[in-house]
Amino acid sequence: MKEFWTSIASVLGVLAFCQSLLQVIYPPELRFAALKFLNRLFHCLSAYCYFDITEIDGVNTNELYNAVQLYLSSFVSATGSRLSLTRALNSSATTFGLSNNDTIADTFRSVTVHWEHVVTQRQSQSFSWRPLPDEKRGFTLRIKKRDKEVILDSYLDHIMEKANEIRRKNQERLLYTNARGGGSLDSRGHPWESVPFKHPSTFETLAMDPDRKRAIMDDLRDFTSGQSFYQRTGRAWKRGYLLYGPPGTGKSSMIAAMANYLGYDIYDLELTEVHSNSELRKLLMKTSSKSIIVIEDIDCSVNLSNRWKAGGTGASRCSYDPAGSSDLRGGDVEGSGANNNTITLSGLLNFTDGLWSCCGSERIFVFTTNHVEKLDPALLRSGRMDMHVFMSYCTFASLKILLKNYLGWECDRDEAAAVIMKELEEVTEKAKMTPADVSEVLIKNRSDQRRAMRELLEVLRAKAERNSKYVVGGRDEVEDEEEEKRALESHEGVKKMQSGDLEGTKASECCLAKSQQKEERDELADE
């Protein structure tokens, strides 16, 4: 045994002598050249090529590194055995990542690639105005040489696209408004103010016919994946939706469900705070891609329902003047100049479908109204409002969704439930109640399912009976109530009556007469 260790010591001594001899005979430059040659020879004989993606490119952060990290997090949780967890600022989800020096395989277009997360200690650095991290992090991509020309560019584009999608889904969505008014800007020069958007509405909870919801979801899905189609056909990558129907039918909930489904931000445009077409264009330029631009109650916010002939020349102009300084029939007030602080119909049309609407991509315009017949036909044509979605009264299909949302009621759980559902089906269509009214009945009795169902059935029966009993001139009571609500919400008739305007007086008298007629009908019904 002693001889064995003696032999080992002799061999180690010879190796140490040879190493020192080689260092004396072969200078460092020659050794470096030899290693470089051997490295090139290895790469020439190897079937793989390698690409390094470092975290910091010079002094700037490498965006591709962050994209790869997010992309790998989408599937590494299912395959990795040791992972790192991170959560970014203003993010609602936890992302998974590779631990130090771990490797994972990915497949793209039937080609397998390998990723390795490389972490090394950085050498001590001298004084610097921007100190670097102690660790040097990066990813190494290994691809077979025969596949490099086939997938490299498209694979990296795929990674960037998926990373942007994951980043958008994880980050907190925002609801923007231009309520600042007058074209005012914040400290960063932005005309929009934002708050976190946390509306819980989804297509699953939306009270609407399932077939119609499925059609809208398919249209939204085709829109988000149709970039190549819009480029090939020469169309701006945008989509217009018109949501119309009685109040309380879920138009705002539909917008929230669209935003949650797509992961888009919402820009709620208040037209009464916009004083000129140029200001409207500036607001559009400051909106981001992948967003929903909403104009609610467009028939009430501005007067864009009629066209007025100007001077017999055949030219038409429709405008809104918040200060009352312009004449709708003649355009500008005398002496007001070119900048008259008005929104014209032409300006709004250019906002939705003109050249300025193409300053961003993948945006959805949504208009809502209670009375589609009041809108100018130019706003309704395809290309501006591509889909017209009628938000109707509560149907039996939407009623079942509301029962499930508020009460957890299953339609076929027992025989008694089947009997109640059959009775509800018979009166729901006749009652013409909005989902908001039905929801109010269910919320009040959400602690007792049986009582909620009985009260809802009574309310629907009473409403259906009143609708079938009172029909005046082909118009039912529901339509009369809608007209009365519009009259009460609008202060135009009162203002005109106080100023001595004859038309305003007639409108007010008409509203009062209809209100008296309704009261008389209610008294007769009570008797």
XYZ file of C-alpha atoms in Angstrom:
527
model
C 0.000 0.000 0.000
C 2.908 2.297 0.779
C 4.401 1.655 -2.636
C 1.065 2.574 -4.291
C 0.908 5.990 -2.684
C 4.569 6.522 -3.502
C 3.822 5.847 -7.176
C 0.884 8.243 -7.144
C 3.035 10.978 -5.649
C 5.703 10.410 -8.294
C 3.135 10.675 -11.107
C 1.698 13.887 -9.683
C 5.172 15.339 -9.363
C 5.904 14.536 -13.012
C 2.630 16.167 -14.097
C 3.394 19.291 -12.084
C 6.868 19.460 -13.633
C 5.427 19.054 -17.149
C 2.827 21.785 -16.482
C 5.474 24.235 -15.319
C 7.637 23.292 -18.307
C 4.742 23.875 -20.720
C 4.046 27.257 -19.183
C 7.651 28.246 -19.745
C 7.885 26.852 -23.276
C 4.418 27.847 -24.493
C 3.461 31.491 -23.722
C -0.154 32.412 -22.771
C -0.829 33.821 -26.220
C 0.041 30.511 -27.853
C -2.100 28.562 -25.397
C -5.040 30.915 -26.029
C -4.665 30.472 -29.792
C -4.608 26.701 -29.351
C -7.770 26.713 -27.247
C -9.472 28.963 -29.769
C -8.517 26.590 -32.587
C -9.819 23.597 -30.673
C -13.061 25.440 -29.935
C -13.577 26.240 -33.612
C -12.802 22.664 -34.535
C -15.366 21.445 -32.011
C -18.040 23.781 -33.432
C -17.262 22.693 -36.975
C -17.655 19.052 -36.071
C -20.696 19.636 -33.840
C -24.237 19.318 -35.210
C -25.488 22.221 -33.074
C -25.121 25.985 -33.091
C -25.409 28.136 -29.975
C -26.854 31.623 -29.369
C -26.281 33.598 -26.180
C -28.937 36.066 -24.942
C -27.544 38.096 -22.057
C -29.624 40.018 -19.557
C -27.746 43.288 -20.077
C -26.618 44.439 -23.506
C -23.884 46.932 -22.724
C -25.606 49.264 -20.281
C -29.202 48.638 -21.376
C -31.529 45.781 -20.472
C -31.954 43.253 -23.258
C -35.653 43.083 -24.085
C -35.197 39.693 -25.735
C -33.953 38.242 -22.432
C -37.125 39.387 -20.651
C -39.250 38.017 -23.498
C -37.552 34.603 -23.324
C -38.005 34.532 -19.565
C -41.746 35.203 -19.898
C -42.123 32.773 -22.788
C -40.451 29.908 -20.940
C -42.584 30.625 -17.891
C -45.700 29.685 -19.878
C -44.789 25.987 -19.987
C -41.814 25.483 -17.695
C -44.107 24.971 -14.685
C -45.389 21.713 -16.173
C -41.993 20.227 -17.066
C -39.389 21.674 -14.707
C -38.461 20.103 -11.395
C -36.757 23.126 -9.835
C -38.175 26.542 -10.673
C -37.803 30.155 -9.630
C -40.892 32.255 -8.861
C -41.244 35.969 -9.627
C -44.009 38.572 -9.612
C -43.521 41.865 -11.429
C -44.728 45.254 -10.267
C -48.458 45.841 -10.980
C -48.788 42.197 -11.977
C -51.635 39.942 -10.929
C -49.943 36.596 -11.594
C -46.870 34.678 -10.473
C -44.476 33.637 -13.232
C -42.257 30.562 -13.220
C -38.677 30.535 -14.457
C -35.685 28.271 -14.849
C -33.328 28.028 -11.924
C -29.614 28.628 -12.297
C -27.933 26.503 -15.016
C -31.078 24.418 -15.682
C -32.024 23.233 -19.174
C -35.411 22.794 -20.864
C -36.495 21.687 -24.335
C -39.083 23.392 -26.544
C -40.701 22.401 -29.848
C -41.545 24.840 -32.636
C -42.825 23.696 -36.032
C -41.780 20.105 -35.230
C -38.226 21.260 -34.461
C -36.772 20.691 -30.986
C -34.620 23.409 -29.424
C -32.935 23.579 -26.034
C -32.710 26.490 -23.603
C -30.180 26.766 -20.791
C -30.257 29.431 -18.086
C -26.611 30.383 -17.469
C -25.667 32.261 -14.299
C -22.035 33.149 -13.572
C -20.284 35.436 -11.120
C -19.199 38.732 -12.603
C -15.590 39.766 -12.145
C -14.952 42.599 -9.717
C -15.419 45.881 -11.542
C -13.705 49.186 -11.062
C -15.546 52.404 -10.276
C -18.591 52.889 -12.526
C -21.395 55.402 -12.700
C -23.826 52.502 -13.266
C -22.801 49.474 -11.186
C -23.686 46.122 -12.718
C -25.194 43.162 -10.825
C -22.835 40.719 -9.162
C -24.250 37.883 -11.276
C -24.149 37.654 -15.036
C -27.357 36.026 -16.260
C -28.360 34.912 -19.709
C -29.978 32.214 -21.847
C -28.206 29.935 -24.308
C -30.255 28.653 -27.240
C -29.093 25.424 -28.881
C -30.446 24.583 -32.342
C -29.332 22.045 -34.888
C -27.483 23.674 -37.756
C -29.826 22.322 -40.376
C -32.781 23.968 -38.601
C -31.214 27.382 -37.962
C -32.172 28.992 -41.270
C -35.648 27.467 -41.117
C -36.950 28.580 -37.735
C -34.583 31.058 -36.065
C -36.206 34.340 -37.167
C -39.773 33.078 -36.983
C -39.093 31.407 -33.615
C -37.794 34.627 -32.071
C -40.796 36.533 -33.449
C -43.039 33.878 -31.930
C -41.313 34.348 -28.561
C -41.768 38.130 -28.635
C -45.454 37.801 -29.556
C -46.175 35.267 -26.811
C -44.259 37.325 -24.255
C -46.270 40.447 -25.070
C -49.476 38.452 -24.719
C -48.425 37.050 -21.342
C -47.289 40.485 -20.167
C -50.614 42.011 -21.153
C -52.599 39.319 -19.346
C -50.508 39.562 -16.199
C -50.360 43.308 -15.862
C -53.129 45.318 -14.272
C -55.661 46.597 -16.790
C -56.580 50.271 -16.705
C -59.693 52.331 -17.296
C -58.919 55.703 -18.868
C -61.034 58.841 -19.017
C -60.630 62.331 -20.460
C -62.668 63.954 -17.671
C -59.887 66.492 -17.116
C -61.528 68.557 -19.881
C -60.376 71.435 -22.018
C -57.481 69.482 -23.504
C -55.558 69.664 -20.214
C -52.500 67.440 -19.769
C -51.054 65.777 -16.714
C -47.451 66.068 -15.545
C -46.341 63.514 -18.152
C -48.138 65.280 -21.001
C -50.985 62.764 -21.252
C -54.613 63.860 -21.730
C -55.978 60.655 -20.166
C -56.409 59.834 -16.486
C -56.476 56.188 -15.439
C -57.650 53.983 -12.601
C -57.277 50.210 -12.184
C -59.974 48.323 -14.068
C -61.364 45.544 -11.878
C -64.843 44.967 -13.311
C -65.743 41.282 -12.716
C -68.064 40.873 -15.712
C -67.231 38.009 -18.083
C -69.011 36.343 -20.957
C -69.763 33.430 -18.656
C -71.720 35.639 -16.233
C -73.232 37.929 -18.893
C -77.017 37.526 -19.112
C -77.429 36.977 -22.850
C -78.452 34.228 -25.211
C -75.560 31.698 -25.364
C -75.577 31.535 -29.166
C -75.254 35.317 -29.466
C -72.460 35.384 -26.891
C -70.651 32.642 -28.758
C -70.917 34.601 -32.011
C -69.467 37.725 -30.389
C -66.620 35.765 -28.797
C -65.797 34.135 -32.159
C -65.759 37.553 -33.822
C -63.417 38.952 -31.158
C -61.144 35.946 -31.460
C -60.978 36.295 -35.244
C -60.198 39.986 -34.866
C -57.266 39.505 -32.490
C -55.714 36.813 -34.680
C -56.367 38.588 -37.985
C -53.332 40.832 -38.357
C -52.193 39.148 -41.578
C -55.736 39.307 -42.966
C -56.063 43.050 -42.350
C -52.636 43.706 -43.855
C -53.388 41.572 -46.904
C -56.715 43.294 -47.570
C -55.403 46.816 -46.913
C -57.745 47.527 -44.003
C -56.946 49.234 -40.730
C -56.706 46.719 -37.902
C -59.761 47.892 -35.975
C -63.329 46.809 -35.321
C -66.507 48.717 -34.533
C -69.360 47.574 -32.285
C -72.715 49.237 -31.727
C -74.542 48.136 -28.574
C -78.118 49.324 -28.498
C -81.204 48.523 -26.501
C -83.255 49.677 -23.501
C -81.511 50.839 -20.323
C -80.491 48.062 -17.960
C -79.943 45.392 -20.612
C -76.204 45.015 -19.921
C -74.407 47.250 -22.429
C -71.738 48.356 -19.947
C -71.367 44.783 -18.685
C -70.822 43.664 -22.274
C -67.956 46.163 -22.662
C -66.359 44.949 -19.429
C -66.711 41.333 -20.554
C -65.021 42.166 -23.870
C -62.120 43.849 -22.066
C -61.672 40.929 -19.667
C -61.895 38.413 -22.501
C -59.261 40.151 -24.635
C -57.129 41.614 -21.846
C -57.482 45.136 -23.306
C -57.488 48.509 -21.583
C -60.600 50.695 -21.866
C -60.675 54.348 -22.926
C -63.987 55.889 -21.890
C -64.291 58.938 -24.138
C -66.508 61.703 -22.743
C -67.453 63.772 -25.788
C -68.892 66.629 -23.735
C -65.359 67.339 -22.476
C -63.921 67.544 -26.011
C -64.192 70.996 -27.562
C -62.791 70.594 -31.075
C -61.986 68.056 -33.761
C -58.249 68.640 -33.278
C -58.595 67.834 -29.577
C -60.453 64.664 -30.514
C -57.573 63.630 -32.787
C -55.026 64.287 -30.027
C -56.971 62.036 -27.682
C -56.985 59.287 -30.309
C -53.235 59.617 -30.857
C -52.620 59.107 -27.122
C -54.513 55.801 -26.980
C -52.526 52.582 -27.001
C -52.900 49.558 -29.212
C -54.873 46.570 -27.919
C -57.516 48.791 -26.357
C -61.273 49.417 -26.437
C -62.410 52.992 -27.082
C -65.917 53.520 -25.718
C -68.430 56.307 -26.362
C -71.474 55.621 -24.202
C -74.946 57.064 -24.859
C -73.815 58.792 -28.012
C -77.374 59.916 -28.752
C -77.420 61.901 -25.481
C -73.866 63.238 -25.227
C -73.737 65.276 -28.457
C -76.206 66.358 -31.106
C -75.150 64.327 -34.121
C -78.520 62.995 -35.219
C -79.430 65.452 -37.996
C -77.779 67.072 -41.012
C -78.456 70.741 -41.760
C -78.129 72.335 -45.158
C -75.891 75.387 -45.217
C -76.826 78.298 -47.490
C -78.499 76.163 -50.131
C -75.151 74.948 -51.452
C -75.872 71.330 -50.648
C -73.081 71.157 -48.107
C -74.039 69.686 -44.752
C -72.556 70.145 -41.339
C -73.593 68.775 -37.983
C -71.808 69.938 -34.894
C -71.976 70.058 -31.151
C -71.259 73.298 -29.309
C -70.854 72.861 -25.554
C -70.821 76.613 -24.969
C -73.683 77.458 -27.269
C -71.437 79.571 -29.494
C -72.230 78.009 -32.849
C -75.315 77.638 -34.991
C -76.195 74.083 -35.958
C -77.848 75.235 -39.133
C -75.107 77.466 -40.369
C -71.887 76.219 -38.855
C -69.841 78.925 -37.139
C -71.199 81.976 -35.437
C -70.256 85.170 -37.141
C -66.887 86.328 -35.917
C -66.063 83.132 -34.105
C -63.269 82.266 -36.534
C -62.056 78.922 -37.775
C -61.371 77.502 -34.334
C -64.948 77.526 -33.055
C -64.617 74.853 -30.356
C -67.097 72.424 -31.884
C -67.163 68.709 -32.652
C -68.549 68.047 -36.109
C -70.064 64.867 -37.461
C -67.226 64.754 -39.973
C -64.698 64.934 -37.152
C -66.318 62.040 -35.314
C -66.457 59.952 -38.497
C -62.770 60.603 -39.163
C -62.087 59.639 -35.561
C -63.635 56.200 -36.087
C -62.940 55.476 -39.755
C -60.699 58.181 -41.212
C -56.969 58.487 -41.664
C -56.464 59.339 -38.006
C -58.073 56.072 -36.925
C -55.074 54.230 -38.381
C -52.498 55.775 -36.008
C -52.741 52.625 -33.846
C -53.534 48.962 -34.376
C -55.736 46.275 -32.845
C -58.298 48.658 -31.394
C -62.028 48.271 -30.944
C -64.511 51.163 -31.076
C -67.718 50.635 -29.104
C -70.727 52.956 -29.263
C -73.706 52.481 -26.975
C -77.161 53.994 -27.306
C -80.681 53.437 -26.049
C -82.249 54.685 -29.305
C -80.468 53.610 -32.446
C -83.035 55.381 -34.627
C -81.672 58.745 -33.455
C -78.187 58.153 -34.840
C -77.038 59.449 -38.185
C -76.885 56.653 -40.804
C -73.273 57.572 -41.527
C -72.308 56.313 -38.067
C -74.007 52.965 -38.584
C -72.522 51.753 -41.836
C -70.056 48.851 -42.035
C -66.470 49.894 -41.527
C -67.471 52.190 -38.678
C -69.854 49.969 -36.751
C -69.186 46.490 -38.116
C -71.381 44.607 -35.652
C -74.755 45.822 -34.374
C -75.569 43.999 -31.131
C -79.097 44.380 -29.820
C -79.203 44.103 -26.040
C -82.732 42.852 -25.516
C -84.988 42.354 -22.536
C -84.422 39.347 -20.341
C -85.108 36.099 -22.200
C -85.515 32.682 -20.632
C -81.955 31.724 -21.623
C -80.518 34.831 -19.980
C -82.833 34.337 -16.982
C -81.268 30.935 -16.327
C -77.825 32.551 -16.330
C -78.975 35.118 -13.767
C -80.450 32.403 -11.559
C -77.178 30.520 -11.634
C -75.108 33.656 -10.936
C -77.140 35.016 -8.028
C -78.722 31.928 -6.486
C -76.659 28.999 -7.740
C -79.965 27.585 -8.989
C -79.804 24.480 -11.165
C -82.744 24.181 -13.513
C -83.099 20.395 -13.460
C -82.173 19.558 -9.904
C -85.642 18.297 -8.861
C -89.266 18.114 -10.010
C -90.366 21.240 -8.110
C -87.606 23.255 -9.761
C -88.715 22.000 -13.178
C -92.263 23.184 -12.517
C -91.118 26.663 -11.469
C -88.821 26.945 -14.484
C -91.688 26.024 -16.797
C -93.835 28.776 -15.285
C -90.999 31.257 -15.607
C -90.491 30.318 -19.245
C -94.138 31.112 -20.001
C -94.043 34.674 -18.622
C -90.449 35.838 -19.159
C -90.834 36.893 -22.775
C -94.160 38.640 -22.076
C -92.911 40.551 -19.039
C -90.206 42.516 -20.951
C -88.091 43.054 -17.866
C -84.459 44.041 -18.174
C -81.693 41.884 -16.666
C -81.029 44.735 -14.228
C -84.599 44.582 -12.889
C -84.467 40.803 -12.572
C -81.113 41.013 -10.820
C -82.520 43.447 -8.271
C -85.246 40.979 -7.290
C -82.715 38.171 -6.943
C -80.236 40.249 -4.919
C -82.844 41.164 -2.333
C -83.651 37.486 -1.704
C -80.322 35.834 -2.431
C -80.238 34.211 1.026
C -83.446 32.229 0.356
C -83.669 30.565 -3.048
C -87.314 29.497 -2.757
C -88.488 32.937 -1.723
C -86.449 34.574 -4.484
C -88.017 32.299 -7.099
C -91.548 32.896 -5.833
C -91.129 36.678 -5.725
C -89.506 36.721 -9.173
C -92.385 34.700 -10.595
C -94.926 37.087 -9.058
C -93.128 40.145 -10.423
C -92.870 38.656 -13.900
C -96.542 37.674 -13.916
C -97.625 41.156 -12.794
C -95.434 42.788 -15.414
C -96.659 40.478 -18.175
C -100.278 41.137 -17.218
C -99.806 44.902 -17.296
C -98.068 44.715 -20.670
C -100.880 42.666 -22.183
C -103.639 44.820 -20.656
C -102.523 48.304 -21.623
C -101.905 48.826 -25.304
C -102.409 52.350 -26.580
C -102.161 53.037 -30.299
C -99.958 50.046 -30.921
C -97.493 51.128 -28.201
C -97.344 49.197 -24.949
C -96.725 50.571 -21.497
C -93.045 49.646 -21.558
C -92.445 51.932 -24.517
C -94.347 54.743 -22.791
C -92.194 54.345 -19.691
C -89.074 54.492 -21.835
C -90.223 57.737 -23.403
C -91.055 59.176 -20.005
C -87.611 58.269 -18.666
C -85.966 60.029 -21.598
C -88.036 63.134 -20.944
C -87.218 63.177 -17.239
C -83.504 62.617 -17.810
C -83.261 65.452 -20.330
C -83.355 69.022 -19.015
C -83.630 70.491 -22.485
C -87.387 70.895 -22.363
C -87.295 72.652 -18.998
C -84.540 75.025 -20.119
C -86.393 75.965 -23.277
C -89.659 76.503 -21.404
C -87.947 78.884 -18.999
C -86.421 80.847 -21.886
C -89.793 81.189 -23.610
C -89.027 78.837 -26.464
C -92.291 77.557 -27.958
C -90.853 74.208 -28.974
C -89.505 73.610 -25.484
C -92.894 74.475 -24.001
C -94.644 72.005 -26.281
C -92.148 69.291 -25.385
C -92.660 69.916 -21.662
C -96.442 69.922 -22.005
C -96.245 66.660 -23.918
C -94.124 65.086 -21.168
C -96.556 66.250 -18.468
C -99.541 64.946 -20.411
C -97.977 61.537 -20.843
C -97.062 61.445 -17.169
C -100.684 62.206 -16.242
C -101.912 59.506 -18.625
C -99.625 56.974 -16.974
C -100.869 57.925 -13.519
C -104.475 57.487 -14.663
C -103.691 54.054 -16.098
C -101.984 53.021 -12.846
C -105.054 54.130 -10.854
C -107.330 52.100 -13.122
C -105.072 49.081 -12.739
C -105.125 49.381 -8.953
C -108.928 49.561 -8.961
